PDB file of C-alpha atoms in Angstrom:
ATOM      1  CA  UNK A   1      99.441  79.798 107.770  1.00 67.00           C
ATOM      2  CA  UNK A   2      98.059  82.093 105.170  1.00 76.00           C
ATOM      3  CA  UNK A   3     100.966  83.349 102.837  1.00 91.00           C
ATOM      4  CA  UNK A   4     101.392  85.434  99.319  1.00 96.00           C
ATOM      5  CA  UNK A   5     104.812  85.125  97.719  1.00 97.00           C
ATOM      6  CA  UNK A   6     105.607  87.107  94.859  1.00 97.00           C
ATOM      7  CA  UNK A   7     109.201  85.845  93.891  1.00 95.00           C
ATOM      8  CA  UNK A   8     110.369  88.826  91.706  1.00 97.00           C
ATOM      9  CA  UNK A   9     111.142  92.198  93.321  1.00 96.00           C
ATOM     10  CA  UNK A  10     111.144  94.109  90.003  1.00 97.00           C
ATOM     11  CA  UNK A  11     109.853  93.709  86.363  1.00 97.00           C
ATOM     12  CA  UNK A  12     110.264  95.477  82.964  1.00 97.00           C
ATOM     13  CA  UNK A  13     108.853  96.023  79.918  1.00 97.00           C
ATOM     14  CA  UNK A  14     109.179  98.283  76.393  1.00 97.00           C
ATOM     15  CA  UNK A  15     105.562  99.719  75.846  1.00 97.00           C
ATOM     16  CA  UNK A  16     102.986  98.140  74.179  1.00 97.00           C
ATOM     17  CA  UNK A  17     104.823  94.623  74.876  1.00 97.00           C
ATOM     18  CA  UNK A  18     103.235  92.395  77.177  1.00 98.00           C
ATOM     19  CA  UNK A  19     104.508  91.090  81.110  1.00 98.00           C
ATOM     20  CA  UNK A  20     103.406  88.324  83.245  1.00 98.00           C
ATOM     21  CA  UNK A  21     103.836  89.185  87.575  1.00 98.00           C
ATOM     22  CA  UNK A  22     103.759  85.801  89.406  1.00 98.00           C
ATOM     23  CA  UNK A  23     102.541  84.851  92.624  1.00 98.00           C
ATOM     24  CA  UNK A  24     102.042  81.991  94.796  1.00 97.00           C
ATOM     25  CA  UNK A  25      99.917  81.395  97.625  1.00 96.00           C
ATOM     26  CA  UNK A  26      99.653  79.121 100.535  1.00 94.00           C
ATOM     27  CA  UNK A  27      96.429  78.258 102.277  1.00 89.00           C
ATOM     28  CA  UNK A  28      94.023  75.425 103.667  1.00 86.00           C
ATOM     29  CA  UNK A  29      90.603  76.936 103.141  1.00 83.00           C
ATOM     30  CA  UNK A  30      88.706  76.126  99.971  1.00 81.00           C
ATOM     31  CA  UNK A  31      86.619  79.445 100.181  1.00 83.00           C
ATOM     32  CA  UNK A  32      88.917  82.635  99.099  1.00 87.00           C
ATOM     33  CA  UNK A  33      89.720  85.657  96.772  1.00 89.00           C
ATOM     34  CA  UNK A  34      93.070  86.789  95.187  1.00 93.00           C
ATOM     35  CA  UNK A  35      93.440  90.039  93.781  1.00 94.00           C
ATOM     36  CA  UNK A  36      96.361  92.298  92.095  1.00 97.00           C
ATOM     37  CA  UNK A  37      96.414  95.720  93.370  1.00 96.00           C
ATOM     38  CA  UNK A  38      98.629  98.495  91.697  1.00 97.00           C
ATOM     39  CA  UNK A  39     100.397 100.915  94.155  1.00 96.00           C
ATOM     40  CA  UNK A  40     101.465 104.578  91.890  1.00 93.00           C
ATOM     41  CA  UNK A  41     103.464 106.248  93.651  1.00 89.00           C
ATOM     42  CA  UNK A  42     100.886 108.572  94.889  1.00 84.00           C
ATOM     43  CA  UNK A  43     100.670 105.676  97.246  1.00 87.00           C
ATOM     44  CA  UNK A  44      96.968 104.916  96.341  1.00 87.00           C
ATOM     45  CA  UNK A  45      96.543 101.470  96.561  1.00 92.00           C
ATOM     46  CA  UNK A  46      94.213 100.521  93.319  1.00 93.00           C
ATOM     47  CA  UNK A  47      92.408  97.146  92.758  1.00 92.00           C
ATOM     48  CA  UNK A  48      93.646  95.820  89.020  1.00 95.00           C
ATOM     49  CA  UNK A  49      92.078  92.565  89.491  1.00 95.00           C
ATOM     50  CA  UNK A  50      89.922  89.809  91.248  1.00 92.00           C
ATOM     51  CA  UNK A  51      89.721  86.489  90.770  1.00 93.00           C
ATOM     52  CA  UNK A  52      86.916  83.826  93.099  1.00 89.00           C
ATOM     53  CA  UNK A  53      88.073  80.577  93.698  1.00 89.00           C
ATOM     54  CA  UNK A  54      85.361  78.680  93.064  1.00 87.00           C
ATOM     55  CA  UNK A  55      85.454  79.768  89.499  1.00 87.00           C
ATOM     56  CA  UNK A  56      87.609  77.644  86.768  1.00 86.00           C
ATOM     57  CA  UNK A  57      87.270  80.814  84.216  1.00 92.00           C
ATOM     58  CA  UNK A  58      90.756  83.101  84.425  1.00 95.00           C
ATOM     59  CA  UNK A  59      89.126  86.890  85.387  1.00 93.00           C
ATOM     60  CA  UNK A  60      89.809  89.614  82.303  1.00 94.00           C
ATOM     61  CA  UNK A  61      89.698  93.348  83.000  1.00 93.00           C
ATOM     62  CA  UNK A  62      90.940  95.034  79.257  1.00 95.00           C
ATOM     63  CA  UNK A  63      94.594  94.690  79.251  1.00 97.00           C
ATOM     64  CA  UNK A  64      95.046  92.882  82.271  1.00 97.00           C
ATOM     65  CA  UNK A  65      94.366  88.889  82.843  1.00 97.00           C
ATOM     66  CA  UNK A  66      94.972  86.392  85.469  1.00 97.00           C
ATOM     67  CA  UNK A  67      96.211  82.505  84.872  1.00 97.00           C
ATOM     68  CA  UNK A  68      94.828  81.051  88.010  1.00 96.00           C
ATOM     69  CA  UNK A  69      96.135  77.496  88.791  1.00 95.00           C
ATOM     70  CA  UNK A  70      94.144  76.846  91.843  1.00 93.00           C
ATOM     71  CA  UNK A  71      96.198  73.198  92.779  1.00 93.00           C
ATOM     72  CA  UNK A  72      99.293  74.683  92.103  1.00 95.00           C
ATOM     73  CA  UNK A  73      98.211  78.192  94.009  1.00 95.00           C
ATOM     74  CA  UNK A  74      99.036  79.723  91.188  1.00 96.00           C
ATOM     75  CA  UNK A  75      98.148  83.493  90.171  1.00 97.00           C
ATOM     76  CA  UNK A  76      99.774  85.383  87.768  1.00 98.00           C
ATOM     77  CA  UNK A  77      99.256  88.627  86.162  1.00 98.00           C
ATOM     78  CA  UNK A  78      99.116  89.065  82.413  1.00 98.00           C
ATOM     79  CA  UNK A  79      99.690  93.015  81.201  1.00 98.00           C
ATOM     80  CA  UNK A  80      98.969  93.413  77.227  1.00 98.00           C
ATOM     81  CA  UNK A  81     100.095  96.452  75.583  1.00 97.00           C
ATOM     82  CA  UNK A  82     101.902  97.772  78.464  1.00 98.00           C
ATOM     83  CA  UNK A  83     101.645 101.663  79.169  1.00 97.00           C
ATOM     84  CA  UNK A  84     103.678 104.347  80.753  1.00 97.00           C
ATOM     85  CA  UNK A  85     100.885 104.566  83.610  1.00 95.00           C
ATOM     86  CA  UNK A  86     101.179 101.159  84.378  1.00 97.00           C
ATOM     87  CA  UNK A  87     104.280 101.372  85.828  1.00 97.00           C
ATOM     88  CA  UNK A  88     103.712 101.076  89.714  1.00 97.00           C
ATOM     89  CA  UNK A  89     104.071  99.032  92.657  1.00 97.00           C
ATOM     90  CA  UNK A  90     101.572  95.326  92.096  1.00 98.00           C
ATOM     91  CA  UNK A  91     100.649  93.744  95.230  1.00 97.00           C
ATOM     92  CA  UNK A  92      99.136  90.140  94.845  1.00 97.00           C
ATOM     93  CA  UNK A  93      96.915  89.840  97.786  1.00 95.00           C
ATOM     94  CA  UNK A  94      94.343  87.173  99.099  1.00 91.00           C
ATOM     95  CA  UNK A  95      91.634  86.953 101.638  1.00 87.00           C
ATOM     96  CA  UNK A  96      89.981  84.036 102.498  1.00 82.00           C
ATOM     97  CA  UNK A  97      85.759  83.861 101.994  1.00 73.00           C
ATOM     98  CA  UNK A  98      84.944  81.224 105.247  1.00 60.00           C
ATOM     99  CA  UNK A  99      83.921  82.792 108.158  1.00 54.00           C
ATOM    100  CA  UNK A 100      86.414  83.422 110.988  1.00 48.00           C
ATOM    101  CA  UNK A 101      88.156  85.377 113.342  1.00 42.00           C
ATOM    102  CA  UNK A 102      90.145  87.084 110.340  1.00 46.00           C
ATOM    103  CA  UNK A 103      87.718  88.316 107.926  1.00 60.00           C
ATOM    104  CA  UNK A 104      88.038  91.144 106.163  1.00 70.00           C
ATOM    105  CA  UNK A 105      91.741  90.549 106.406  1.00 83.00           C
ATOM    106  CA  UNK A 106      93.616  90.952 103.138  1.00 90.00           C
ATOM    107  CA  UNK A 107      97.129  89.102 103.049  1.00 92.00           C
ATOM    108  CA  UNK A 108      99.531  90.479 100.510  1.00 96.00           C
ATOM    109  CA  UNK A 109     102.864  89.713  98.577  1.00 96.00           C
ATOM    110  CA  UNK A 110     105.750  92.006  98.913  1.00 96.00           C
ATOM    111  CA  UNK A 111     105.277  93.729  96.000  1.00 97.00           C
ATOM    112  CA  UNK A 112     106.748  93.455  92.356  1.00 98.00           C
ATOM    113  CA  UNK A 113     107.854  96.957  90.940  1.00 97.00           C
ATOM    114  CA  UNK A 114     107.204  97.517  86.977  1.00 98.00           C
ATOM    115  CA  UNK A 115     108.921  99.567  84.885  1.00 97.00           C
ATOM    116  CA  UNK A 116     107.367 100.352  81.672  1.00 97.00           C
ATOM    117  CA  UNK A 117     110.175 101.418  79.087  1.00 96.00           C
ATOM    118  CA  UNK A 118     108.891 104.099  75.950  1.00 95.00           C
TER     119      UNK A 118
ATOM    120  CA  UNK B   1      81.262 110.520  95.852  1.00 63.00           C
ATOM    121  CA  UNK B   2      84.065 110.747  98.167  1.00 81.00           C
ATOM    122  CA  UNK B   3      86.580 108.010  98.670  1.00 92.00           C
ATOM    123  CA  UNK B   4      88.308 106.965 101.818  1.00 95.00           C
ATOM    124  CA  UNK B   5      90.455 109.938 103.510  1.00 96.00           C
ATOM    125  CA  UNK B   6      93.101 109.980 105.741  1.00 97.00           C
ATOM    126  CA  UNK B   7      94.591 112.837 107.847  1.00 96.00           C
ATOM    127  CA  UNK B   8      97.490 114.339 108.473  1.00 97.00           C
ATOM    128  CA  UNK B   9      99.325 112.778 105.367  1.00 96.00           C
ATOM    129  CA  UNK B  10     102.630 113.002 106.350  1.00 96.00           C
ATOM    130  CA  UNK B  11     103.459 113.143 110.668  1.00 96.00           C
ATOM    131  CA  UNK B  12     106.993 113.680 111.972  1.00 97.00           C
ATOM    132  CA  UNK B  13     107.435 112.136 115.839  1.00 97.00           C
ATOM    133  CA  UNK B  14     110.006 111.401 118.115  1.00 97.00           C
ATOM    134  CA  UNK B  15     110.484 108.390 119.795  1.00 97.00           C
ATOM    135  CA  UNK B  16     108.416 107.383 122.814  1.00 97.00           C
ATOM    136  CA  UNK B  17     105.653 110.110 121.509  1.00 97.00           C
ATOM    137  CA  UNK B  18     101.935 109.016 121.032  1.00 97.00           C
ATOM    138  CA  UNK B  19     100.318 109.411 117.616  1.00 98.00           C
ATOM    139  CA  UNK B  20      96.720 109.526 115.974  1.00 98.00           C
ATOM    140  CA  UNK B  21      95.621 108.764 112.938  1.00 98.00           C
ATOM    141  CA  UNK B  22      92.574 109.236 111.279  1.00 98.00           C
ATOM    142  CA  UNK B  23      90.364 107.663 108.427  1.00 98.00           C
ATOM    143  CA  UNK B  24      86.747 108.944 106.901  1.00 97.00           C
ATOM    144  CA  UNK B  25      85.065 105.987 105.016  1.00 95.00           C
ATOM    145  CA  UNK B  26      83.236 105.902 102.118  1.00 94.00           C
ATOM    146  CA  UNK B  27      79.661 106.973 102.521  1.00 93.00           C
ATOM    147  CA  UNK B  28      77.465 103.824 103.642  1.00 89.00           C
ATOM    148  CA  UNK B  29      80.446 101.713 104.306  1.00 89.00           C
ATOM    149  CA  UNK B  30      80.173 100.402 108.048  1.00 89.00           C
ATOM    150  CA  UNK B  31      83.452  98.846 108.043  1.00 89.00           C
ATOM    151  CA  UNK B  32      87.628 100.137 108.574  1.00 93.00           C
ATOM    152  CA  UNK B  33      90.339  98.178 108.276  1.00 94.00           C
ATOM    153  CA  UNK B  34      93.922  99.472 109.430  1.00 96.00           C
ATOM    154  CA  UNK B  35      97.213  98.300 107.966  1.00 97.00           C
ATOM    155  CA  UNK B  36     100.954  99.017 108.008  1.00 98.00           C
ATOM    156  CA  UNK B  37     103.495  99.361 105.221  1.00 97.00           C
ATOM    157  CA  UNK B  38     106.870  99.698 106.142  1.00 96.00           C
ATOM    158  CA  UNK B  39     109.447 100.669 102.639  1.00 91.00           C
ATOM    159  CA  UNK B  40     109.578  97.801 100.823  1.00 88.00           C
ATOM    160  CA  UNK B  41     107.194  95.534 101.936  1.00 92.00           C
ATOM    161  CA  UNK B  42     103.637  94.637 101.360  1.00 94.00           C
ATOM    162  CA  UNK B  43     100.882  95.838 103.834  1.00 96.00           C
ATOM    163  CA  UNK B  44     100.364  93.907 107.093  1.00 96.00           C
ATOM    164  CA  UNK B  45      97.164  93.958 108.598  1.00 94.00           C
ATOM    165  CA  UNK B  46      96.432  95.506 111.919  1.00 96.00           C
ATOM    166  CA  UNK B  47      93.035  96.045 112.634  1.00 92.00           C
ATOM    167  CA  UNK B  48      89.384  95.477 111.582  1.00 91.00           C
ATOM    168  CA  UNK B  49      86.465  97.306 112.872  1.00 92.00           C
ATOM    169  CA  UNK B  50      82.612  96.950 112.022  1.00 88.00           C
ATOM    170  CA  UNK B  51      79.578  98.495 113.589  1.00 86.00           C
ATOM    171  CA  UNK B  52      81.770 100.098 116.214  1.00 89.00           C
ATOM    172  CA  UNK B  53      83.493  96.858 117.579  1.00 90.00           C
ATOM    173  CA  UNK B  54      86.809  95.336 116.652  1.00 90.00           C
ATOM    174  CA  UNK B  55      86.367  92.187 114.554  1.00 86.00           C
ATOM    175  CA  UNK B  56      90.422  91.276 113.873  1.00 85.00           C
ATOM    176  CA  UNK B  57      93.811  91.863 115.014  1.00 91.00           C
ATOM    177  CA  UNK B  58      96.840  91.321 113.068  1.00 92.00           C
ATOM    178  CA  UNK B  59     100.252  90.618 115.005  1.00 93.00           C
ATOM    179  CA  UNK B  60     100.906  94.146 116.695  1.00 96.00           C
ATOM    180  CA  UNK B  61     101.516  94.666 119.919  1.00 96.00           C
ATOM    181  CA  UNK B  62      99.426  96.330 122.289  1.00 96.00           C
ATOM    182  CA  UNK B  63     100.873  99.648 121.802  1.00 97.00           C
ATOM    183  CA  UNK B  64      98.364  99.318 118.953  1.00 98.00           C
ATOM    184  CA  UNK B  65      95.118 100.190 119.764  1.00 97.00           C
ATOM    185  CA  UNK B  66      91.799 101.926 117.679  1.00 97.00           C
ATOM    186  CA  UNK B  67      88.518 102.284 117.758  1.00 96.00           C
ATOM    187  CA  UNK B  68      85.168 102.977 115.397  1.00 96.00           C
ATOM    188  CA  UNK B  69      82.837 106.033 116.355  1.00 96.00           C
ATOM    189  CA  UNK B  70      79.165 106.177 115.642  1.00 95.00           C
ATOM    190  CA  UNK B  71      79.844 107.698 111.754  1.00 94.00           C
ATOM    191  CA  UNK B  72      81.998 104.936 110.903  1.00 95.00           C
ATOM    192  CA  UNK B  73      85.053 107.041 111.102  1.00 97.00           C
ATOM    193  CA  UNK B  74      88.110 105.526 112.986  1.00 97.00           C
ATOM    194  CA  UNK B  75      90.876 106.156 114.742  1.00 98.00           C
ATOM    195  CA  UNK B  76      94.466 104.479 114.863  1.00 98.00           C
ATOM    196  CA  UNK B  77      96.776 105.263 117.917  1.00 98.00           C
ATOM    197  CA  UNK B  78     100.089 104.414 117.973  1.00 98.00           C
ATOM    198  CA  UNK B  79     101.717 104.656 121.955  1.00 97.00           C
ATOM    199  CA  UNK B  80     105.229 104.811 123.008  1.00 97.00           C
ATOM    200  CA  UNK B  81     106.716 105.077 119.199  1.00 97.00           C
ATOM    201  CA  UNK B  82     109.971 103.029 118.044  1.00 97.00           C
ATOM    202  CA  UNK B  83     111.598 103.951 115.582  1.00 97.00           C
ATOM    203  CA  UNK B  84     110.228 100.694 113.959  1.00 96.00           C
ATOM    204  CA  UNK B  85     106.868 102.410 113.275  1.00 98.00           C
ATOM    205  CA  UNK B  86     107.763 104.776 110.503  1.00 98.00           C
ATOM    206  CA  UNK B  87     105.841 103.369 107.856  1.00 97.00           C
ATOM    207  CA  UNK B  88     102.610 103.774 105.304  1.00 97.00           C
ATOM    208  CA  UNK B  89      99.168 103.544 107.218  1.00 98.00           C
ATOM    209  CA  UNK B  90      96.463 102.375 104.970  1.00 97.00           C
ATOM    210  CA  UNK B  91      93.033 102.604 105.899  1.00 96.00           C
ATOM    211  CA  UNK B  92      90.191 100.991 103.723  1.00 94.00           C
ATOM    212  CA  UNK B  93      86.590 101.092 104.439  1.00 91.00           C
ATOM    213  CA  UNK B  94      84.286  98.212 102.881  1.00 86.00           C
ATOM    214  CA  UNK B  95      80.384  98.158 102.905  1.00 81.00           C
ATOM    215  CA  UNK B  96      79.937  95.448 105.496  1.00 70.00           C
ATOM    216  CA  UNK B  97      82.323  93.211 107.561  1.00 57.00           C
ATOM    217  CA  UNK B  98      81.378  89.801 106.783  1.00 53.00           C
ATOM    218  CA  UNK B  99      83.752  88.067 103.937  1.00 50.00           C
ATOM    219  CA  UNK B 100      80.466  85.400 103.549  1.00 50.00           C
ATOM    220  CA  UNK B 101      79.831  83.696 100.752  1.00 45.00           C
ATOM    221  CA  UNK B 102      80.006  87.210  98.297  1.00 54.00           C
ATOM    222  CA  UNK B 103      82.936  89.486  97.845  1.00 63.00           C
ATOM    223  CA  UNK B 104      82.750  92.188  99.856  1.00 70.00           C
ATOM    224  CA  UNK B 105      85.598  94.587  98.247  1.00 80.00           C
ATOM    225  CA  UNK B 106      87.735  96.966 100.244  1.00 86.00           C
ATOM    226  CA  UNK B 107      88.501 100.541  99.202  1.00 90.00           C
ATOM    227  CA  UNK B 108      91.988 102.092 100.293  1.00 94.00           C
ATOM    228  CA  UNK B 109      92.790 105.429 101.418  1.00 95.00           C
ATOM    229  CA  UNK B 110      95.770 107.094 100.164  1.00 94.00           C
ATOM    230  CA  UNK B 111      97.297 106.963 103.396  1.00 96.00           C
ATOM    231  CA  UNK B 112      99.191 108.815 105.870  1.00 97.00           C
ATOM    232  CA  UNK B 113     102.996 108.594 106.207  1.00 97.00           C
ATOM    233  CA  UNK B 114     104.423 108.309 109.735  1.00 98.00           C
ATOM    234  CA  UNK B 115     108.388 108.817 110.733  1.00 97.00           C
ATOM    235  CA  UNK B 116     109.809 108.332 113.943  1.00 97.00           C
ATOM    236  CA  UNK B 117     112.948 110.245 114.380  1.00 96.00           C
TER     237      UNK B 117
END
């Protein structure tokens, strides 16, 4: 079974300080993709962050890095220099690359809600 | 360009009514993918189409149904409604449906809220 756990429910932080989201994952293919998405509350689910498995180099986008321990499944979420708009809902999600009778399928984590305090 | 829209964005039903939902991809994007998000939780995956047919099915039951028309658009229909429904529907459209060997990145609606009174 193909599962995202993301063990804390909510996270804060003062701004311009920086926060780590975790997340674990649980599957047997060797092929896959694990991303962060950040839910506003406009509901608009955005895509922070993407990270391939076959790659050993940790993905960067600005403020926002992952530390990707593929044999732990492993794949947290750095935030530098937090900001008032990043506080949102961040889904860790995964999909897996092989072919199959679930692609396109994106599983996600429960959610972790940030607060970002001025 | 226009992103992925959804209509209505907020629906009030009563149980044991029938609903519709409806999702506009992205221009060039051949591919919808449906999913639920009930308060609190994380999105579950209901459906996948591409090129008109259904490629996946999450774990809903068959009061669940969609389909794809010739522009890509898509329907969601939800029969018989529970009170178990009311929830976030999420549609996101991606260019093709094959995961392969390159990432083929999905693009979310905002979504249309659902409650079942």
């Amino acid at each position: 079974a193909q599962t995202v756990t993301q063990s804390q429910p909510e996270m804060s932080v003062q701004e311009a300080e920086t926060v780590t989201l975790s997340c674990t994952y649980d599957t047997s293919e060797s092929d896959y993709y694990l991303f962060w998405y950040k839910q506003p509350p406009s509901r608009q689910m955005i895509l922070v962050i993407r990270q391939e498995a076959y790659k050993q180099q940790n993905a960067t986008e600005n403020r926002f890095s992952v530390n990707f321990q593929k044999a732990a499944k492993s794949f947290s979420l750095k935030i530098s220099d937090s900001q008032l708009g990043d506080a949102a809902m961040y889904f860790c999600a995964y999909i897996p690359g092989n072919r199959g009778s679930t692609l396109g399928r994106l599983y996600f984590g429960r959610g972790t809600q940030l607060t970002v305090w001025p | 360009d226009a992103g992925v829209t959804q209509s209505p964005t907020h629906l009030i039903k009563t149980r044991g009514q029938h609903v519709t939902l409806r999702c506009s991809p992205i221009s060039g994007h051949k591919s919808v993918s449906w999913y639920q998000q009930v308060l609190g939780q994380g999105p579950q995956f209901i459906f996948q189409y591409y090129e008109k047919e259904e490629r996946g099915r999450g774990n809903f039951p068959d009061r669940f149904s969609a389909r794809q028309f010739p522009n890509y658009s898509s329907e969601l229909n939800v029969n018989a409604l529970l009170l178990g429904d009311s929830a976030l529907y999420l549609c996101a459209s991606s260019r093709r449906g094959l995961a392969g060997s390159s990432y083929n990145e999905q693009f979310f609606g905002p979504g249309t809220r659902l409650t079942v009174l």
